[in-house]
């Protein structure tokens, strides 16, 4: 597989950014209310720097082993604006401390145990913004708090609210919203009910627990316009910016 040139990456980034803004406008939303994360997993630091030169500030990685090399490589070039690094992949508890120390934001907080581990790595005086990952589709392969069926079972929302309060009580982790992954489907409209369910779940939790959760991290290359239509505040886009990923070896 051949790589992309810096110019191609820049053109892709600007095209995706324009589509993000158009989707927000179509939904009657302020384009500034949606953050685009360029998902750079599997790609080298040079790709991050290329996107950065086009104005990209937010980058997503899903493996701590990879990010631990790439983040300092990028920082060594002092790109402006300074990159904000988002951990978007599943984090094993034993790596939580490293993630808390290395990343600026986490999108895959899926247990109280992990929240405690992340907190151990966060420097004193900081609070790590974290999206709580939930599975609202019931798809077996998905990580996250298992909340399928929450619409018809008040107990599910109640129990989740209790977990959330326990996470909220941690000094160095700050829940800022919910995150989900929609099943991969041919037709992007098929993802809409998942995104809508996440937004309605967020509204229900805010109503029932008083916990403020403004963020909704949802939408990827194949479905981000639909996610924005359903209220996404953050979209995580990889392939449309950096091209297809080589399989991991
Ligand atoms: C890889 C990944 C993305 C980006 O996926 P694309 O289809 O390349 O846009 C988004 N979110 C998560 C959690 C990912 O792992």
XYZ file of N, CA and C and ligand atoms in Angstrom:
762
model
N 0.857 -1.200 0.000
C 0.000 0.000 0.000
C 0.889 1.245 0.000
N 0.598 2.167 -0.884
C 1.428 3.372 -0.963
C 0.853 4.450 -0.060
N 1.734 5.273 0.473
C 1.312 6.310 1.402
C 0.782 7.539 0.693
N 0.286 8.476 1.482
C -0.215 9.743 0.930
C 0.872 10.803 1.072
N 0.856 11.768 0.169
C 1.767 12.905 0.282
C 1.206 13.887 1.314
N 2.078 14.771 1.793
C 1.622 15.797 2.741
C 0.503 16.627 2.117
N 0.631 16.928 0.838
C -0.397 17.726 0.151
C -1.739 17.005 0.101
N -1.693 15.694 -0.126
C -2.948 14.921 -0.159
C -3.605 14.899 1.221
N -2.792 14.722 2.253
C -3.342 14.704 3.615
C -3.970 16.062 3.948
N -3.299 17.129 3.565
C -3.832 18.472 3.841
C -5.154 18.697 3.109
N -5.198 18.294 1.838
C -6.436 18.460 1.062
C -7.556 17.616 1.676
N -7.236 16.386 2.086
C -8.253 15.529 2.710
C -8.767 16.144 3.999
N -7.836 16.648 4.827
C -8.245 17.234 6.106
C -9.198 18.407 5.863
N -8.834 19.281 4.930
C -9.666 20.464 4.676
C -11.030 20.068 4.103
N -11.050 19.009 3.275
C -12.325 18.550 2.710
C -13.224 17.972 3.805
N -12.625 17.200 4.729
C -13.428 16.627 5.820
C -13.924 17.748 6.731
N -13.049 18.711 7.022
C -13.456 19.843 7.868
C -14.639 20.593 7.241
N -14.598 20.775 5.932
C -15.702 21.453 5.240
C -16.988 20.634 5.357
N -16.870 19.313 5.229
C -18.071 18.459 5.361
C -18.618 18.504 6.786
N -17.724 18.583 7.774
C -18.162 18.698 9.173
C -18.962 19.993 9.342
N -18.421 21.071 8.799
C -19.081 22.371 8.946
C -20.423 22.401 8.223
N -20.457 21.791 7.016
C -21.723 21.742 6.274
C -22.773 20.922 7.028
N -22.345 19.809 7.597
C -23.299 18.958 8.329
C -23.863 19.708 9.525
N -23.001 20.478 10.205
C -23.465 21.259 11.359
C -24.474 22.311 10.904
N -24.153 22.999 9.816
C -25.061 24.037 9.324
C -26.403 23.442 8.902
N -26.357 22.309 8.214
C -27.607 21.644 7.802
C -28.469 21.296 9.007
N -27.814 20.964 10.119
C -28.557 20.579 11.332
C -28.949 21.804 12.154
N -28.633 23.000 11.644
C -28.959 24.219 12.377
C -28.074 24.424 13.587
N -26.857 23.874 13.532
C -25.936 23.984 14.663
C -24.764 24.884 14.298
N -24.129 25.443 15.325
C -22.926 26.247 15.147
C -21.777 25.311 14.752
N -21.135 25.530 13.599
C -20.020 24.653 13.197
C -18.921 24.578 14.254
N -18.761 25.628 15.042
C -17.726 25.614 16.087
C -18.077 24.671 17.234
N -19.308 24.140 17.239
C -19.710 23.230 18.316
C -19.302 21.786 18.030
N -18.653 21.545 16.894
C -18.209 20.185 16.555
C -16.687 20.176 16.386
N -16.026 19.329 17.152
C -14.565 19.181 17.067
C -14.227 17.984 16.185
N -13.324 18.196 15.242
C -12.862 17.116 14.369
C -11.555 16.548 14.919
N -11.578 15.256 15.247
C -10.346 14.563 15.641
C -9.826 13.805 14.426
N -8.573 14.055 14.057
C -7.924 13.320 12.979
C -7.294 12.070 13.593
N -7.827 10.900 13.223
C -7.384 9.644 13.848
C -6.136 9.125 13.110
N -5.002 9.284 13.787
C -3.694 9.026 13.160
C -3.116 7.652 13.494
N -3.913 6.802 14.148
C -3.429 5.461 14.522
C -2.865 4.731 13.307
N -1.806 4.006 13.514
C -1.053 3.226 12.507
C -0.200 4.095 11.571
N -0.413 5.408 11.560
C 0.319 6.290 10.643
C 1.487 6.974 11.370
N 2.515 7.352 10.611
C 3.703 7.937 11.233
C 3.510 9.393 11.672
N 4.458 9.875 12.464
C 4.434 11.263 12.949
C 4.369 12.251 11.781
N 4.970 11.893 10.644
C 4.965 12.816 9.494
C 3.536 13.102 9.016
N 2.642 12.119 9.154
C 1.244 12.333 8.760
C 0.573 13.338 9.705
N 0.883 13.209 10.983
C 0.323 14.139 11.968
C 0.794 15.560 11.653
N 2.074 15.685 11.348
C 2.636 17.014 11.068
C 2.031 17.592 9.786
N 1.759 16.732 8.794
C 1.130 17.214 7.556
C -0.260 17.775 7.849
N -1.049 17.031 8.631
C -2.396 17.511 8.957
C -2.320 18.769 9.813
N -1.352 18.799 10.707
C -1.166 19.964 11.574
C -0.902 21.219 10.751
N -0.132 21.061 9.685
C 0.183 22.209 8.823
C -1.073 22.757 8.145
N -2.112 21.897 8.015
C -3.385 22.356 7.446
C -4.320 22.888 8.531
N -3.865 22.888 9.778
C -4.664 23.461 10.864
C -5.225 22.453 11.850
N -4.989 21.148 11.624
C -5.530 20.142 12.545
C -4.856 20.265 13.911
N -5.664 20.226 14.962
C -5.104 20.313 16.310
C -5.358 19.051 17.131
N -6.439 18.323 16.811
C -6.842 17.171 17.624
C -6.496 15.876 16.903
N -5.811 14.980 17.608
C -5.389 13.716 17.013
C -5.817 12.555 17.900
N -6.194 11.445 17.247
C -6.667 10.267 17.972
C -5.756 9.077 17.761
N -5.450 8.395 18.842
C -4.643 7.177 18.811
C -5.384 6.104 19.602
N -5.115 4.829 19.270
C -5.812 3.792 20.027
C -4.885 2.795 20.721
N -3.570 3.020 20.624
C -2.644 2.120 21.345
C -1.569 2.921 22.046
N -1.426 2.662 23.314
C -0.456 3.419 24.095
C 0.968 3.122 23.617
N 1.226 1.863 23.195
C 2.582 1.483 22.742
C 2.998 2.309 21.523
N 2.026 2.625 20.696
C 2.318 3.395 19.484
C 2.451 4.888 19.825
N 1.555 5.364 20.659
C 1.517 6.795 20.980
C 2.743 7.241 21.768
N 3.286 6.315 22.546
C 4.397 6.674 23.423
C 5.633 7.078 22.596
N 5.730 6.570 21.366
C 6.791 7.013 20.469
C 6.380 8.225 19.654
N 5.154 8.186 19.139
C 4.709 9.203 18.183
C 4.515 10.577 18.825
N 3.949 10.627 20.007
C 3.638 11.927 20.626
C 4.910 12.759 20.836
N 5.976 12.185 21.394
C 7.217 12.977 21.520
C 7.854 13.322 20.167
N 7.717 12.408 19.178
C 8.264 12.715 17.842
C 7.586 13.946 17.251
N 6.283 14.018 17.435
C 5.543 15.183 16.924
C 5.934 16.427 17.724
N 5.987 16.284 19.043
C 6.291 17.436 19.904
C 7.669 18.022 19.579
N 8.603 17.148 19.175
C 9.965 17.599 18.886
C 10.001 18.589 17.725
N 8.951 18.563 16.871
C 8.884 19.498 15.738
C 8.150 20.787 16.108
N 7.712 20.890 17.368
C 6.988 22.071 17.874
C 5.899 22.583 16.931
N 4.968 21.704 16.515
C 3.911 22.208 15.624
C 3.007 23.197 16.350
N 2.479 24.150 15.602
C 1.510 25.101 16.154
C 0.238 25.006 15.316
N -0.942 24.970 15.953
C -1.146 24.928 17.401
C -0.658 23.606 18.001
N -0.365 23.629 19.287
C 0.114 22.435 19.980
C -0.942 21.324 19.899
N -0.569 20.123 19.464
C -1.565 19.052 19.322
C -2.222 18.665 20.655
N -3.480 18.283 20.547
C -4.224 17.717 21.674
C -4.421 16.243 21.350
N -3.958 15.366 22.241
C -3.961 13.923 21.973
C -5.113 13.228 22.679
N -5.892 12.489 21.868
C -7.068 11.790 22.383
C -6.842 10.282 22.324
N -6.997 9.603 23.428
C -6.990 8.135 23.431
C -8.409 7.677 23.116
N -8.565 6.987 21.978
C -9.916 6.591 21.555
C -10.130 5.077 21.645
N -9.062 4.309 21.901
C -9.194 2.850 21.905
C -9.325 2.284 23.309
N -9.695 1.008 23.355
C -9.839 0.320 24.637
C -8.519 0.377 25.421
N -8.609 0.658 26.706
C -7.418 0.732 27.557
C -7.501 -0.363 28.612
N -6.473 -1.223 28.655
C -6.417 -2.221 29.730
C -6.042 -1.511 31.016
N -6.605 -1.963 32.117
C -6.364 -1.272 33.402
C -4.882 -1.111 33.694
N -4.102 -2.159 33.354
C -2.687 -2.082 33.722
C -1.939 -1.014 32.928
N -2.562 -0.498 31.850
C -1.931 0.586 31.098
C -2.576 1.935 31.390
N -3.536 1.930 32.301
C -4.296 3.147 32.581
C -3.426 4.297 33.052
N -2.488 3.973 33.921
C -1.633 5.024 34.462
C -0.823 5.720 33.347
N -0.274 4.919 32.408
C 0.486 5.489 31.286
C -0.395 6.396 30.424
N -1.619 5.930 30.193
C -2.545 6.720 29.372
C -2.875 8.037 30.067
N -3.095 7.970 31.377
C -3.400 9.186 32.146
C -2.277 10.198 32.092
N -1.044 9.679 31.982
C 0.117 10.573 31.961
C 0.379 11.156 30.573
N 0.029 10.378 29.520
C 0.447 10.725 28.154
C -0.595 11.528 27.382
N -1.863 11.236 27.610
C -2.928 11.801 26.771
C -3.602 12.999 27.430
N -4.215 13.831 26.573
C -4.930 15.023 27.044
C -6.405 14.741 27.307
N -6.954 13.752 26.583
C -8.379 13.425 26.675
C -8.507 11.911 26.455
N -9.449 11.277 27.147
C -9.713 9.849 26.934
C -11.178 9.674 26.509
N -11.405 8.832 25.483
C -12.769 8.617 24.963
C -13.300 7.229 25.293
N -12.525 6.426 25.977
C -12.852 5.015 26.128
C -12.851 4.606 27.600
N -13.386 5.478 28.432
C -13.473 5.159 29.860
C -14.651 4.217 30.058
N -14.345 2.949 30.402
C -15.420 1.960 30.438
C -15.571 1.238 31.773
N -14.889 1.734 32.801
C -15.129 1.160 34.132
C -14.585 2.099 35.209
N -15.115 1.954 36.407
C -14.615 2.727 37.549
C -13.167 2.343 37.841
N -12.881 1.037 37.657
C -11.513 0.556 37.887
C -10.525 1.279 36.975
N -10.875 1.395 35.689
C -9.989 2.094 34.749
C -9.871 3.572 35.130
N -10.967 4.180 35.542
C -10.919 5.604 35.926
C -9.900 5.818 37.039
N -9.870 4.882 38.003
C -8.919 5.005 39.120
C -7.482 4.882 38.620
N -7.262 3.951 37.673
C -5.911 3.763 37.119
C -5.476 4.985 36.324
N -6.352 5.520 35.508
C -6.039 6.732 34.734
C -5.631 7.846 35.683
N -6.420 8.008 36.749
C -6.191 9.094 37.707
C -4.783 9.019 38.300
N -4.290 7.784 38.477
C -2.939 7.621 39.059
C -1.858 8.265 38.196
N -2.099 8.320 36.863
C -1.084 8.868 35.966
C -1.200 10.367 35.735
N -2.325 10.943 36.111
C -2.573 12.358 35.805
C -1.775 13.238 36.766
N -0.994 14.176 36.221
C -0.182 15.026 37.094
C -1.040 15.835 38.063
N -0.447 16.121 39.203
C -1.146 16.901 40.228
C -1.632 18.234 39.649
N -2.825 18.626 40.052
C -3.354 19.905 39.598
C -4.099 19.827 38.279
N -4.084 18.624 37.631
C -4.812 18.473 36.366
C -5.994 17.551 36.565
N -6.993 17.722 35.691
C -8.102 16.762 35.626
C -8.202 16.293 34.192
N -8.204 14.997 33.992
C -8.239 14.421 32.645
C -9.683 14.391 32.148
N -9.991 15.131 31.066
C -11.348 15.059 30.523
C -11.588 13.668 29.943
N -12.721 13.061 30.264
C -12.974 11.690 29.823
C -14.408 11.531 29.332
N -14.534 10.853 28.193
C -15.840 10.441 27.690
C -16.082 9.020 28.176
N -17.294 8.787 28.637
C -17.653 7.454 29.122
C -18.150 6.648 27.924
N -17.466 5.530 27.638
C -17.865 4.719 26.482
C -19.025 3.814 26.858
N -20.061 3.865 26.046
C -21.223 3.017 26.294
C -21.592 2.260 25.029
N -22.191 1.106 25.228
C -22.703 0.296 24.131
C -24.217 0.329 24.228
N -24.837 1.064 23.316
C -26.300 1.153 23.333
C -26.941 0.216 22.309
N -26.105 -0.428 21.483
C -26.662 -1.275 20.412
C -26.793 -2.728 20.841
N -26.038 -3.124 21.880
C -26.088 -4.523 22.303
C -25.227 -5.428 21.448
N -24.567 -4.861 20.440
C -23.661 -5.634 19.594
C -22.586 -6.261 20.479
N -22.383 -7.563 20.351
C -21.557 -8.290 21.317
C -20.110 -7.826 21.345
N -19.579 -7.382 20.190
C -18.152 -7.087 20.103
C -17.776 -5.741 20.724
N -18.736 -4.925 21.104
C -18.420 -3.569 21.508
C -18.004 -3.454 22.976
N -16.990 -2.627 23.198
C -16.541 -2.322 24.554
C -17.523 -1.330 25.188
N -17.257 -1.008 26.434
C -18.026 0.055 27.074
C -19.039 -0.467 28.071
N -19.622 0.461 28.822
C -20.721 0.104 29.717
C -21.856 -0.442 28.862
N -22.401 -1.573 29.282
C -23.431 -2.237 28.472
C -24.802 -1.682 28.843
N -25.328 -0.813 27.982
C -26.578 -0.126 28.310
C -27.684 -0.396 27.302
N -27.542 -1.446 26.482
C -28.600 -1.774 25.521
C -29.901 -2.004 26.279
N -30.980 -1.463 25.743
C -32.293 -1.644 26.358
C -32.620 -0.618 27.422
N -31.758 0.383 27.562
C -31.961 1.369 28.628
C -33.290 2.108 28.490
N -33.792 2.220 27.233
C -35.022 2.999 27.008
C -36.203 2.420 27.773
N -36.204 1.085 27.960
C -37.363 0.452 28.584
C -37.045 -0.109 29.973
N -35.877 0.237 30.507
C -35.493 -0.304 31.814
C -34.825 0.783 32.649
N -35.624 1.408 33.520
C -35.120 2.541 34.309
C -33.958 2.122 35.212
N -33.923 0.839 35.575
C -32.860 0.343 36.444
C -31.485 0.476 35.798
N -31.424 0.298 34.477
C -30.147 0.394 33.763
C -29.584 1.809 33.905
N -30.424 2.803 33.702
C -29.978 4.204 33.780
C -29.582 4.534 35.218
N -30.370 4.038 36.152
C -30.093 4.288 37.573
C -28.735 3.733 37.993
N -28.466 2.470 37.622
C -27.191 1.841 38.009
C -26.007 2.544 37.333
N -26.205 2.917 36.077
C -25.148 3.628 35.362
C -24.894 4.987 36.030
N -25.972 5.641 36.439
C -25.844 6.928 37.133
C -25.002 6.804 38.393
N -25.148 5.678 39.096
C -24.361 5.471 40.322
C -22.879 5.310 40.008
N -22.562 4.543 38.942
C -21.157 4.378 38.513
C -20.568 5.737 38.146
N -21.382 6.500 37.454
C -20.941 7.806 36.979
C -20.603 8.728 38.146
N -21.425 8.686 39.165
C -21.165 9.520 40.351
C -19.851 9.128 41.015
N -19.586 7.816 41.047
C -18.340 7.340 41.662
C -17.142 7.845 40.858
N -17.280 7.860 39.534
C -16.189 8.369 38.689
C -16.035 9.876 38.897
N -17.167 10.559 38.964
C -17.179 12.015 39.181
C -16.444 12.405 40.465
N -16.491 11.501 41.432
C -15.906 11.816 42.736
C -14.373 11.783 42.694
N -13.801 11.203 41.639
C -12.334 11.159 41.536
C -11.807 12.569 41.245
N -10.691 12.873 41.894
C -10.158 14.232 41.779
C -9.557 14.542 40.412
N -8.953 13.532 39.779
C -8.158 13.826 38.570
C -8.776 13.339 37.270
N -10.017 12.865 37.318
C -10.719 12.467 36.094
C -12.039 13.227 36.046
N -12.308 13.815 34.884
C -13.502 14.658 34.737
C -14.378 14.138 33.601
N -15.462 13.395 33.910
C -16.350 12.966 32.823
C -16.945 14.191 32.113
N -16.819 14.214 30.796
C -17.313 15.367 30.032
C -18.391 14.980 29.021
N -18.648 13.679 28.880
C -19.658 13.279 27.908
C -19.669 11.781 27.714
N -20.423 11.354 26.699
C -20.542 9.928 26.357
C -19.918 9.671 24.987
N -19.436 8.452 24.801
C -18.856 8.054 23.516
C -19.459 6.719 23.110
N -19.681 6.546 21.806
C -20.079 5.223 21.329
C -19.503 4.951 19.948
N -19.452 3.684 19.598
C -19.081 3.253 18.257
C -20.301 2.588 17.647
N -20.699 3.065 16.478
C -21.825 2.434 15.777
C -21.307 1.209 15.035
N -22.156 0.210 14.845
C -21.740 -0.936 14.033
C -21.376 -0.459 12.620
N -20.412 -1.121 12.000
C -20.053 -0.790 10.618
C -21.165 -1.300 9.703
N -21.741 -0.394 8.941
C -22.827 -0.777 8.029
C -22.609 -0.109 6.678
N -23.257 -0.630 5.664
C -23.138 -0.083 4.313
C -23.738 1.323 4.243
N -24.937 1.436 4.775
C -25.716 2.656 4.620
C -25.571 3.499 5.888
N -25.038 4.725 5.752
C -24.768 5.515 6.960
C -26.032 5.846 7.746
N -27.179 5.862 7.080
C -28.437 6.135 7.792
C -28.720 5.054 8.852
N -28.178 3.857 8.619
C -28.438 2.760 9.554
C -27.826 3.041 10.925
N -26.838 3.939 10.982
C -26.204 4.264 12.260
C -27.018 5.284 13.060
N -27.966 5.942 12.403
C -28.682 7.044 13.058
C -29.345 6.649 14.386
N -30.059 5.500 14.424
C -30.711 5.154 15.700
C -29.718 4.989 16.857
N -28.497 4.548 16.565
C -27.485 4.385 17.612
C -27.075 5.766 18.141
N -26.807 6.694 17.220
C -26.396 8.037 17.636
C -27.518 8.733 18.408
N -28.745 8.543 17.919
C -29.881 9.171 18.604
C -30.035 8.597 20.007
N -29.868 7.277 20.117
C -30.006 6.627 21.421
C -28.964 7.179 22.402
N -27.754 7.438 21.908
C -26.710 7.970 22.798
C -27.102 9.358 23.305
N -27.627 10.175 22.395
C -28.032 11.535 22.804
C -29.185 11.476 23.818
N -30.170 10.618 23.551
C -31.319 10.530 24.457
C -30.903 9.963 25.812
N -29.962 9.008 25.787
C -29.438 8.456 27.042
C -28.760 9.562 27.848
N -27.957 10.362 27.169
C -27.282 11.479 27.843
C -28.324 12.415 28.476
N -29.377 12.716 27.719
C -30.413 13.607 28.247
C -31.071 12.978 29.481
N -31.340 11.669 29.395
C -32.002 10.975 30.514
C -31.114 10.991 31.757
N -29.816 10.775 31.566
C -28.905 10.770 32.715
C -28.832 12.152 33.342
N -28.761 13.162 32.486
C -28.718 14.535 33.026
C -29.978 14.830 33.832
N -31.131 14.414 33.297
C -32.406 14.649 33.989
C -32.452 13.926 35.322
N -32.033 12.645 35.321
C -32.246 11.807 36.506
C -31.177 11.993 37.566
N -29.969 12.372 37.143
C -28.878 12.429 38.120
C -28.347 13.843 38.326
N -28.699 14.771 37.438
C -28.185 16.128 37.549
C -26.726 16.257 37.127
N -26.118 15.144 36.669
C -24.732 15.184 36.200
C -24.693 15.867 34.832
N -23.804 16.828 34.674
C -23.711 17.587 33.424
C -22.761 16.878 32.469
N -23.276 16.434 31.328
C -22.461 15.702 30.345
C -22.663 16.311 28.958
N -22.009 17.421 28.674
C -22.279 18.113 27.405
C -21.779 17.396 26.148
N -20.760 16.549 26.283
C -20.102 16.011 25.089
C -20.727 14.738 24.545
N -20.732 14.601 23.223
C -21.131 13.357 22.556
C -20.079 13.037 21.509
N -19.236 12.037 21.790
C -18.179 11.623 20.872
C -18.704 10.471 20.035
N -19.101 10.759 18.801
C -19.690 9.723 17.941
C -19.554 10.131 16.481
N -19.325 9.134 15.624
C -19.202 9.360 14.192
C -17.773 9.155 13.719
N -17.615 8.397 12.625
C -16.316 8.094 12.033
C -16.421 8.364 10.525
N -15.417 7.923 9.760
C -15.370 8.225 8.315
C -16.701 7.965 7.602
N -17.324 6.812 7.873
C -18.490 6.418 7.076
C -19.807 7.027 7.538
N -19.821 7.638 8.723
C -21.128 8.070 9.234
C -21.105 9.412 9.979
N -19.997 10.178 9.903
C -19.933 11.382 10.747
C -21.008 12.433 10.428
N -21.453 12.593 9.141
C -22.504 13.602 8.920
C -23.802 13.277 9.681
N -24.122 11.981 9.766
C -25.331 11.568 10.490
C -25.145 11.816 11.991
N -23.945 11.511 12.491
C -23.667 11.736 13.916
C -23.817 13.214 14.265
N -23.342 14.092 13.386
C -23.454 15.538 13.640
C -24.929 15.944 13.623
N -25.684 15.367 12.696
C -27.118 15.657 12.638
C -27.801 15.251 13.942
N -27.274 14.220 14.597
C -27.869 13.730 15.851
C -27.211 14.343 17.089
N -26.326 15.311 16.908
C -25.825 16.046 18.061
C -24.380 15.798 18.456
N -23.604 15.090 17.636
C -22.192 14.852 17.984
C -21.477 16.179 18.243
N -20.688 16.226 19.303
C -19.829 17.392 19.549
C -18.383 17.090 19.153
N -18.085 15.796 18.976
C -16.760 15.351 18.564
C -16.938 14.223 17.554
N -16.257 14.319 16.409
C -16.235 13.201 15.470
C -14.794 12.730 15.328
N -14.631 11.421 15.131
C -13.289 10.806 15.087
C -13.086 10.216 13.693
N -12.295 10.891 12.868
C -12.200 10.516 11.453
C -10.765 10.130 11.095
N -10.594 8.916 10.626
C -9.282 8.421 10.242
C -9.105 8.322 8.735
N -9.757 7.311 8.139
C -9.494 6.970 6.727
C -9.756 8.117 5.767
N -10.764 8.921 6.013
C -11.077 9.999 5.067
C -9.980 11.060 5.043
N -9.138 11.091 6.064
C -8.038 12.063 6.111
C -6.715 11.411 5.713
N -6.413 10.272 6.324
C -5.078 9.680 6.170
C -5.036 8.487 5.215
N -6.171 8.102 4.656
C -6.207 6.957 3.749
C -6.395 5.643 4.494
N -6.457 4.577 3.731
C -6.669 3.250 4.333
C -5.491 2.882 5.221
N -5.777 2.136 6.266
C -4.715 1.675 7.167
C -4.211 0.305 6.737
N -2.900 0.120 6.801
C -2.354 -1.216 6.573
C -2.778 -2.073 7.753
N -3.028 -3.376 7.508
C -3.379 -4.231 8.641
C -2.224 -4.253 9.651
N -2.553 -4.331 10.918
C -1.513 -4.378 11.948
C -0.829 -5.722 11.919
N 0.478 -5.726 12.133
C 1.187 -7.007 12.164
C 1.638 -7.341 13.580
C -10.070 3.872 14.126
C -11.130 4.543 14.919
C -11.842 5.645 14.389
C -11.633 6.159 12.983
O -12.174 5.263 12.060
P -12.233 5.629 10.492
O -13.218 4.653 9.975
O -10.861 5.432 9.976
O -12.698 7.032 10.381
C -12.776 6.249 15.203
N -13.009 5.822 16.463
C -12.363 4.784 16.995
C -12.668 4.376 18.384
C -11.408 4.104 16.249
O -10.760 3.067 16.787
